[in-house]
Short mmCIF file of C-alpha atoms in Angstrom, two decimals:
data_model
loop_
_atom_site.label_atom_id
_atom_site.label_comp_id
_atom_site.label_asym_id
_atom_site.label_seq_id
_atom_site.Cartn_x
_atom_site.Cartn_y
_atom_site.Cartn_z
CA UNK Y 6 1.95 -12.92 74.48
CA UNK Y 7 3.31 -9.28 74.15
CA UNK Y 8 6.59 -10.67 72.96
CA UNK Y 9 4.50 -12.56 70.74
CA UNK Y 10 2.52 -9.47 69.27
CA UNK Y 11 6.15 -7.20 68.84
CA UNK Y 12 7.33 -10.34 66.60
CA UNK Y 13 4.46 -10.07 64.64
CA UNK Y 14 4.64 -6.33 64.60
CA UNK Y 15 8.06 -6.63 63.52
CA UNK Y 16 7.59 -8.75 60.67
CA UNK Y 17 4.78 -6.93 59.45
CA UNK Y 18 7.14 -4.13 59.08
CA UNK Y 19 10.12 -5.71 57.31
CA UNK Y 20 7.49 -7.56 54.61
CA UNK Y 21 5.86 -4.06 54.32
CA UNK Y 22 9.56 -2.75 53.90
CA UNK Y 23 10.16 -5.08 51.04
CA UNK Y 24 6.94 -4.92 49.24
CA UNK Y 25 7.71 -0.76 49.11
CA UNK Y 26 10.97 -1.11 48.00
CA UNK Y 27 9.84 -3.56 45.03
CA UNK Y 28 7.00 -1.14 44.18
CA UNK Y 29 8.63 2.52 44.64
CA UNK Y 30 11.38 4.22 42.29
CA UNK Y 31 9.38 3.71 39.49
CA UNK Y 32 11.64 6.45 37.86
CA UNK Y 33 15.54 6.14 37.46
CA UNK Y 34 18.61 7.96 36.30
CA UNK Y 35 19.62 6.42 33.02
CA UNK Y 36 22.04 7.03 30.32
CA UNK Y 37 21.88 5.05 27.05
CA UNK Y 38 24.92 3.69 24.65
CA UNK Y 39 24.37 7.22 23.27
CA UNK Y 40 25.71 8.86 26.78
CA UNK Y 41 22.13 11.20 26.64
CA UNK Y 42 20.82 11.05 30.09
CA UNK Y 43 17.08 11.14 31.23
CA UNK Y 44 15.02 9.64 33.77
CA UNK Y 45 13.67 6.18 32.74
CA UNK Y 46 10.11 5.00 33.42
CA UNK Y 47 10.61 1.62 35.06
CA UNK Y 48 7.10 0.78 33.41
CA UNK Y 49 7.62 1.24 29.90
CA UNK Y 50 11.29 1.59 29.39
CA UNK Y 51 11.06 5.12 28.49
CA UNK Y 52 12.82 8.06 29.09
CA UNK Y 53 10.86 11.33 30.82
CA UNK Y 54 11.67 13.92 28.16
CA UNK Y 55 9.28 16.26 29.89
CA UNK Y 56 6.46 15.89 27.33
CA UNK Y 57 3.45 13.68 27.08
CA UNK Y 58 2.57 15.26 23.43
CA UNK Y 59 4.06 15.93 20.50
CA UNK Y 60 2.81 17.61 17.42
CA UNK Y 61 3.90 17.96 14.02
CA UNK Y 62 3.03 20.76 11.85
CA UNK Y 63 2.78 19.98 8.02
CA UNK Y 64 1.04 21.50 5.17
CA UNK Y 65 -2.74 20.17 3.47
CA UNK Y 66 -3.56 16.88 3.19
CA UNK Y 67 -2.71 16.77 -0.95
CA UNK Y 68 0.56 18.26 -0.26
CA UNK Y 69 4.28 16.33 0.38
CA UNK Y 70 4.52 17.66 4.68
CA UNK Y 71 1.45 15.56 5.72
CA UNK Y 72 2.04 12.27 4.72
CA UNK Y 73 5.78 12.68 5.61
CA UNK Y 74 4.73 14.32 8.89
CA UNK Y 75 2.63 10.58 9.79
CA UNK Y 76 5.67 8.57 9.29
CA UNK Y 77 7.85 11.31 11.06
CA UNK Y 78 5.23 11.10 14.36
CA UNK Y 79 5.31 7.02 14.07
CA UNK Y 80 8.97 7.31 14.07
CA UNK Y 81 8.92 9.62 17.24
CA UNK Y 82 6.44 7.77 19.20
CA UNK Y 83 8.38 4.46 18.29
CA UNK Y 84 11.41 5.77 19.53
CA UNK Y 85 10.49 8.01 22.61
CA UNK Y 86 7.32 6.80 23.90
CA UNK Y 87 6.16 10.21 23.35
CA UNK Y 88 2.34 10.43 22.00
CA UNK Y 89 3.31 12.05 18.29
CA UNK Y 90 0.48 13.23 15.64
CA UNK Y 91 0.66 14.86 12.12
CA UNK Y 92 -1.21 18.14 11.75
CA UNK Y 93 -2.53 19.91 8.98
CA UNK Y 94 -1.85 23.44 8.16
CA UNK Y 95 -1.04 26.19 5.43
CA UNK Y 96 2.72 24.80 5.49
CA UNK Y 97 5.82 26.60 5.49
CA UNK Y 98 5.08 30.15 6.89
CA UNK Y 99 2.10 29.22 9.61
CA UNK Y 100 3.76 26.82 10.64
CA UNK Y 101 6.72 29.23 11.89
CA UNK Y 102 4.11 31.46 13.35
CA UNK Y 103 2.48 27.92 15.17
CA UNK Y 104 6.23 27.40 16.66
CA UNK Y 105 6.18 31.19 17.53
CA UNK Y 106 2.90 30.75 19.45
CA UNK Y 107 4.13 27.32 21.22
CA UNK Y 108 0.57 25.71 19.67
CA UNK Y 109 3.14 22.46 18.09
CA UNK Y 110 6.84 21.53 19.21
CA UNK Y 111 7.97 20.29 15.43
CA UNK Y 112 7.06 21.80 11.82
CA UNK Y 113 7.53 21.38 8.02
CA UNK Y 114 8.83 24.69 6.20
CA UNK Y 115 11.47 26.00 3.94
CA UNK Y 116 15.05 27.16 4.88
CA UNK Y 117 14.19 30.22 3.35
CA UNK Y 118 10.95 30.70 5.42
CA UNK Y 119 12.87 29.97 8.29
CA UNK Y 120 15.06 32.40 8.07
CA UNK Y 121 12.87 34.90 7.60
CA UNK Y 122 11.20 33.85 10.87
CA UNK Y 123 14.04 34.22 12.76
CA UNK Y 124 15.43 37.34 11.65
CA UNK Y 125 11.55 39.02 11.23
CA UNK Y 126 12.29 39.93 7.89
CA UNK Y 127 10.37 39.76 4.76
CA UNK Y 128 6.76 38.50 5.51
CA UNK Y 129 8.14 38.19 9.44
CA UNK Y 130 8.61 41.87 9.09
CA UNK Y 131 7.97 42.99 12.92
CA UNK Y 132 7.20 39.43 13.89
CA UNK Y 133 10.17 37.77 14.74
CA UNK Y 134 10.12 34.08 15.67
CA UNK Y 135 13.11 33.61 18.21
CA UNK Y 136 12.33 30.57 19.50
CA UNK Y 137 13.04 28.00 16.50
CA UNK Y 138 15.64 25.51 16.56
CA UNK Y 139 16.57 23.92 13.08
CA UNK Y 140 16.29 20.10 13.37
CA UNK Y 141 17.79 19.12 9.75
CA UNK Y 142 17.08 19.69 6.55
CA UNK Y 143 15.17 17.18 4.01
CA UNK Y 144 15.32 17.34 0.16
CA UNK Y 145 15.23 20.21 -2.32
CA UNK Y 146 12.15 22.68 -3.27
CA UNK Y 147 14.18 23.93 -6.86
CA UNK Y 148 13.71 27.19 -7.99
CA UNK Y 149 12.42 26.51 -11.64
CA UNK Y 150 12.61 29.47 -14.32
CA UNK Y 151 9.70 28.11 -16.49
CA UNK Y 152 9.27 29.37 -20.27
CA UNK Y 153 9.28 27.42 -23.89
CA UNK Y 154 11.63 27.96 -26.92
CA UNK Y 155 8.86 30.33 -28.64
CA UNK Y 156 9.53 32.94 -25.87
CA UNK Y 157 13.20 33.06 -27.10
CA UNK Y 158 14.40 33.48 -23.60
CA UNK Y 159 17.61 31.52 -22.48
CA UNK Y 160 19.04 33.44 -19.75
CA UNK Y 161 17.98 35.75 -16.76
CA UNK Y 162 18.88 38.54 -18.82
CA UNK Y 163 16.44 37.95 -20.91
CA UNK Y 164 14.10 38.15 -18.94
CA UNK Y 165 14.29 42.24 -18.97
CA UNK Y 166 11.30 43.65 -20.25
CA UNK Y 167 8.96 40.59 -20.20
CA UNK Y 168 6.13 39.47 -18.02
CA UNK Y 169 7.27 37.29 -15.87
CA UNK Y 170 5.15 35.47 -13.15
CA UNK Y 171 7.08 35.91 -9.99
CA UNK Y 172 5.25 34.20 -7.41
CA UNK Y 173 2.60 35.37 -5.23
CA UNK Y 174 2.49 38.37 -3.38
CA UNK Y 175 4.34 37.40 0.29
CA UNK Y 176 5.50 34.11 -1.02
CA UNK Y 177 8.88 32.48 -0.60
CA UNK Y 178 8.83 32.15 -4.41
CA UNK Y 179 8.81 36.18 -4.93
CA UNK Y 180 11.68 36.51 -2.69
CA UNK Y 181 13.32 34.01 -4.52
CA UNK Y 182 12.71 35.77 -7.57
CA UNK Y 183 13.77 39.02 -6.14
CA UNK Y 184 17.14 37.43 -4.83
CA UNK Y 185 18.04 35.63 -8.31
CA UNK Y 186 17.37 38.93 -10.53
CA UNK Y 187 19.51 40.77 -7.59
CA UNK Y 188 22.75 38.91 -8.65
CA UNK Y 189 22.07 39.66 -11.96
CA UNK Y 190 22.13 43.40 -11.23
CA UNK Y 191 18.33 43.31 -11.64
CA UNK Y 192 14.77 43.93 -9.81
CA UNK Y 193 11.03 43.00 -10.04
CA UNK Y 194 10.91 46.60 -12.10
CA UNK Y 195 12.79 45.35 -14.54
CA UNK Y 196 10.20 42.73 -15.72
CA UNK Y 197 6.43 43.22 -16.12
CA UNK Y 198 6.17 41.46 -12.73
CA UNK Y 199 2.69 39.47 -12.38
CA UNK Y 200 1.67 37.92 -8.58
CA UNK Y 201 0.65 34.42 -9.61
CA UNK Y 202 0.27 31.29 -8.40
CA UNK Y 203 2.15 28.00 -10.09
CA UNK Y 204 -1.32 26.77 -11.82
CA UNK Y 205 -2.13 30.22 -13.07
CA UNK Y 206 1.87 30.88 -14.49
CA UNK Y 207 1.92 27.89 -16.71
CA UNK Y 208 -1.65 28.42 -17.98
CA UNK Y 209 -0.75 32.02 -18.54
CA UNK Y 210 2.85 30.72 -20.75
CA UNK Y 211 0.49 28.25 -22.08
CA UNK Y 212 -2.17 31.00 -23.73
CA UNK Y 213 0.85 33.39 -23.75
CA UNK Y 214 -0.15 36.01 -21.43
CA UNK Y 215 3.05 35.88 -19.70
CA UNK Y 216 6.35 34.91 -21.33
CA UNK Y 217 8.14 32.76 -18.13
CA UNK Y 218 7.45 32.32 -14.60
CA UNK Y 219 9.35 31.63 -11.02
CA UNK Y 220 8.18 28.30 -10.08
CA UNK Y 221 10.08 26.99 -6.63
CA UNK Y 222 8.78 23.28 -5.91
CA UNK Y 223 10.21 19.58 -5.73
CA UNK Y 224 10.52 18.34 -9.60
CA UNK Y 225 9.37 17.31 -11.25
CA UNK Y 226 6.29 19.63 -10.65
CA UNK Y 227 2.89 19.06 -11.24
CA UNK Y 228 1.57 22.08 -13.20
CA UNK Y 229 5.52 22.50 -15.35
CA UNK Y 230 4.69 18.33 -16.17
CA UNK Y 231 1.04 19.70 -17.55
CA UNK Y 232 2.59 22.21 -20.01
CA UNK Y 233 4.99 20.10 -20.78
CA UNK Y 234 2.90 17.94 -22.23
CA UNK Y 235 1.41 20.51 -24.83
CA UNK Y 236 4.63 22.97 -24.89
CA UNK Y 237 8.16 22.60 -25.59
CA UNK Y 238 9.46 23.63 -21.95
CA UNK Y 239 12.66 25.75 -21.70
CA UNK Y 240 14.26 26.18 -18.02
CA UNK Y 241 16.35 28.38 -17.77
CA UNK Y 242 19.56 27.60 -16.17
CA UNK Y 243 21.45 30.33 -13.47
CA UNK Y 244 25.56 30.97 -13.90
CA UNK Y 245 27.84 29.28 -11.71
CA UNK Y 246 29.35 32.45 -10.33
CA UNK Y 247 25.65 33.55 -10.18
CA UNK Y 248 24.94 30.84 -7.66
CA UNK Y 249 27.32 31.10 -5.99
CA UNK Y 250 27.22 34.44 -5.16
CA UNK Y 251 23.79 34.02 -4.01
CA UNK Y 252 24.63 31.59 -1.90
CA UNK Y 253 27.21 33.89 -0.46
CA UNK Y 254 25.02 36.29 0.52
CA UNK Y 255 21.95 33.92 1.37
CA UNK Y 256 23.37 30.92 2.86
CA UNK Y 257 19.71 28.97 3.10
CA UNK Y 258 20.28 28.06 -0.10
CA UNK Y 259 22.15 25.08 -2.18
CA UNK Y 260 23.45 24.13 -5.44
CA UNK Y 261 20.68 22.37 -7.53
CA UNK Y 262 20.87 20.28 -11.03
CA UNK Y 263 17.56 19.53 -12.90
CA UNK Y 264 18.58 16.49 -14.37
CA UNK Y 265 18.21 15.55 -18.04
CA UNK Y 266 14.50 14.55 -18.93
CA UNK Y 267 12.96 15.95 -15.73
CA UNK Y 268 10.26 17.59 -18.78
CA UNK Y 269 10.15 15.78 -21.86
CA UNK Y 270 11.75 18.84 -23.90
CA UNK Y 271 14.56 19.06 -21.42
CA UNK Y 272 17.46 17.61 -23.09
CA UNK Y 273 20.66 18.92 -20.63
CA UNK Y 274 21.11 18.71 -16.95
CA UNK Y 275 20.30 22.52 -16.12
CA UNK Y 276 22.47 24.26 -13.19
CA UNK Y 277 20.17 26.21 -10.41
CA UNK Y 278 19.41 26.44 -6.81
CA UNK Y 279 17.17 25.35 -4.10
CA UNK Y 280 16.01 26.18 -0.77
CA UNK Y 281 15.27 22.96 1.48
CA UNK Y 282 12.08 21.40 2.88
CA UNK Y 283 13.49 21.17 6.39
CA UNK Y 284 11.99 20.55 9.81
CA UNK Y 285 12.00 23.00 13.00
CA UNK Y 286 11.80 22.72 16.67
CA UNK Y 287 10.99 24.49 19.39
CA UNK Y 288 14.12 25.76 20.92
CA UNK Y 289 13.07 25.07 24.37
CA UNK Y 290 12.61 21.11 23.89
CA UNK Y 291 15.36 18.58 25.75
CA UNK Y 292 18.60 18.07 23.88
CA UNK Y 293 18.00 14.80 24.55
CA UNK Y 294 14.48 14.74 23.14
CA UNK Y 295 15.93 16.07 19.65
CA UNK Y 296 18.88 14.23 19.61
CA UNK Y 297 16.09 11.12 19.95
CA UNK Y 298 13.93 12.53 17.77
CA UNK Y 299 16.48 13.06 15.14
CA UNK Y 300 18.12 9.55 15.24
CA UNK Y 301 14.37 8.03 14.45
CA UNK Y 302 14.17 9.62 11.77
CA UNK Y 303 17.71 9.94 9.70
CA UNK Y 304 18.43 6.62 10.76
CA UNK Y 305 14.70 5.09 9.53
CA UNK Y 306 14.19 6.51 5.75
CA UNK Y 307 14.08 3.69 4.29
CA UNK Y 308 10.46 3.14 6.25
CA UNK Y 309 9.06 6.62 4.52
CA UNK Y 310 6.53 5.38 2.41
CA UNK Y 311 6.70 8.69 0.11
CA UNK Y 312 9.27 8.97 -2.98
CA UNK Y 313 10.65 12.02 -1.09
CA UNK Y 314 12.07 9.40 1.25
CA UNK Y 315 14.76 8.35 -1.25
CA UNK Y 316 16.13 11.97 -0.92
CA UNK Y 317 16.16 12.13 2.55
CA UNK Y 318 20.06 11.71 3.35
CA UNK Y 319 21.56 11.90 6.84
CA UNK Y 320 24.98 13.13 4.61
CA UNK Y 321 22.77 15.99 3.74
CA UNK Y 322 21.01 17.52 6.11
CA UNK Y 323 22.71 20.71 6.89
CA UNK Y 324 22.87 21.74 3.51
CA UNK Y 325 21.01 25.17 3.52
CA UNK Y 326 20.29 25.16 6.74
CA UNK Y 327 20.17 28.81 7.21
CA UNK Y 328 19.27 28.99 10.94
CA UNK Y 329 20.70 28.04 14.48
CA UNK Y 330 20.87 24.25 14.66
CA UNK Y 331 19.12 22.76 17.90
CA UNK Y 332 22.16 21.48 20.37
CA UNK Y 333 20.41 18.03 20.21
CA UNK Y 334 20.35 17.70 16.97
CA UNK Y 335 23.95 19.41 16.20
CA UNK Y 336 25.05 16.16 18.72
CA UNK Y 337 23.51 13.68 16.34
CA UNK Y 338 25.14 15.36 13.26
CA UNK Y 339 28.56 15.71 15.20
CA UNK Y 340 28.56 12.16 15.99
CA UNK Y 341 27.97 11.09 12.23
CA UNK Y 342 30.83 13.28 11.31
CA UNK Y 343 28.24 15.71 8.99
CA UNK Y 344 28.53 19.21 8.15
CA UNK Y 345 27.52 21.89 5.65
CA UNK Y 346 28.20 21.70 1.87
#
């Protein structure tokens, strides 16, 4: 009978043995076709990238980041397993300081902005943001020199001596203003400088308070469309050796072309420059979280359900960067053989 009861004893153990091992390691070492190694949840497939949410910062709900920031989370989530959401916000420069503050991992701004952030210069002034990573860049926000043919300005020079709209005070559009009339061997003091914002310029060319204005958005753009419609539109275009000196000395920047018929009244492709929508990490998220994260999205634009879709290019997206690449996404762009124009 006690022979009997070890037996049974032993059994119990071996089937208790089994059941353990066929239950336990629920996590394993993995490494994908990609050679990026993480530990893989046996119950979903997924790799642990250390996170259980992820949150994009875009801009307000009318704007261009937020409904590009829901497909970007849907892509994320698809790919990693990672809970992903879009948030709202007042775009480009809160969203550095939201990085800054570690309140959302991923954000919509400009390469210009970013920049900024990470040098604490400008509106950073003091405020440095050192722990931003750039994940790639998107598609152009052109810097538009708005006036009409009545204002009989065709160049930069021209502007000397009129009122020009120059973006609002602490905006990336007033540094861009102040950068452009810098390579012309100008400044802000040698206009009649006026702090508005895009709405307000083209009313005030419109009723010809101010003779042009410093307009830096995707085109075509809203409020240069509405004049257009009532005024013949004149952009003026920026030298080659103009741009690229500018882009010399401020590398966030790229070559831009307003294409022929962008405004009704614009009759010739007209040379310029851009800074980039682009998106930002925090620098302290896996390599092989944002080497993920990057592949879902540069490899899935054709599922953007926004026009700025068609300009998101994976051949593209260092142009302007302006700011230290994350490692995980510099592996991604490596691998597709990409690099700076």
């Amino acid at each position: 009978m006690k022979r009997k009861s070890l037996f049974l004893g032993a059994a119990l153990i071996i089937m208790l043995s089994i059941f353990l091992t066929a239950c336990g390691g629920s996590n394993k070492e993995s490494e994908n076709k990609n050679g990026n190694k993480g530990t893989e949840n046996a119950d979903n497939g997924k790799k642990d990238y250390g996170i259980k949410f992820l949150s994009i910062a875009t801009g307000g709900t009318g704007g261009t980041y937020y409904p590009l920031g829901g497909n970007f989370a849907s892509m994320i989530q698809d790919a990693t397993g990672i809970e992903s959401n879009a948030v709202t916000s007042n775009a480009s420069a809160e969203n550095m300081a939201l990085i800054k503050k570690k309140e959302v991992e991923v954000a919509f701004t400009q390469t210009d902005i970013a920049t900024y952030a990470s040098e604490g210069t400008m509106m950073f002034n003091g405020e440095k943001v050192d722990n931003v990573r750039g994940l790639g860049t998107l598609y152009p926000e052109t810097i538009q020199i708005v006036t009409t043919s009545k204002s009989g300005i065709k160049s930069v020079e021209d502007l000397k001596g009129k009122s020009v709209s120059v973006g609002e005070a602490g905006s990336g559009t007033r540094a861009n203003a102040e950068q452009i009339l810098e390579m012309y061997g100008m400044t802000v003091d040698d206009v009649k400088a006026r702090n508005l914002s895009f709405d307000d310029s083209t009313t005030g060319i419109q009723d010809g308070t101010i003779d042009a204005a410093f307009i830096t958005a995707g085109t075509p753009t809203g409020a240069v469309e509405g004049l257009a419609a009532t005024e013949d539109v004149v952009i003026v275009p920026l030298d080659a050796d103009k741009i690229d000196a500018l882009i010399d000395k401020y590398p966030y920047y790229a070559k831009e072309t307003i294409p022929t018929g962008t405004y009704a009244s614009v009759k010739n492709d007209i040379d310029t420059v851009a800074v980039q929508a682009m998106l930002v990490v925090q620098s302290d998220l896996t390599d092989d979280l944002v080497y993920d994260m990057t592949k879902a999205i540069f490899e899935n634009t054709d599922k953007i359900g926004h026009a700025k879709g068609k300009l998101i290019k994976t051949e593209n997206a260092l142009n302007g960067m302006g700011i230290e690449i994350h490692p995980g996404a510099k592996k991604y762009f490596d691998e597709k053989g990409v690099s700076a124009k």
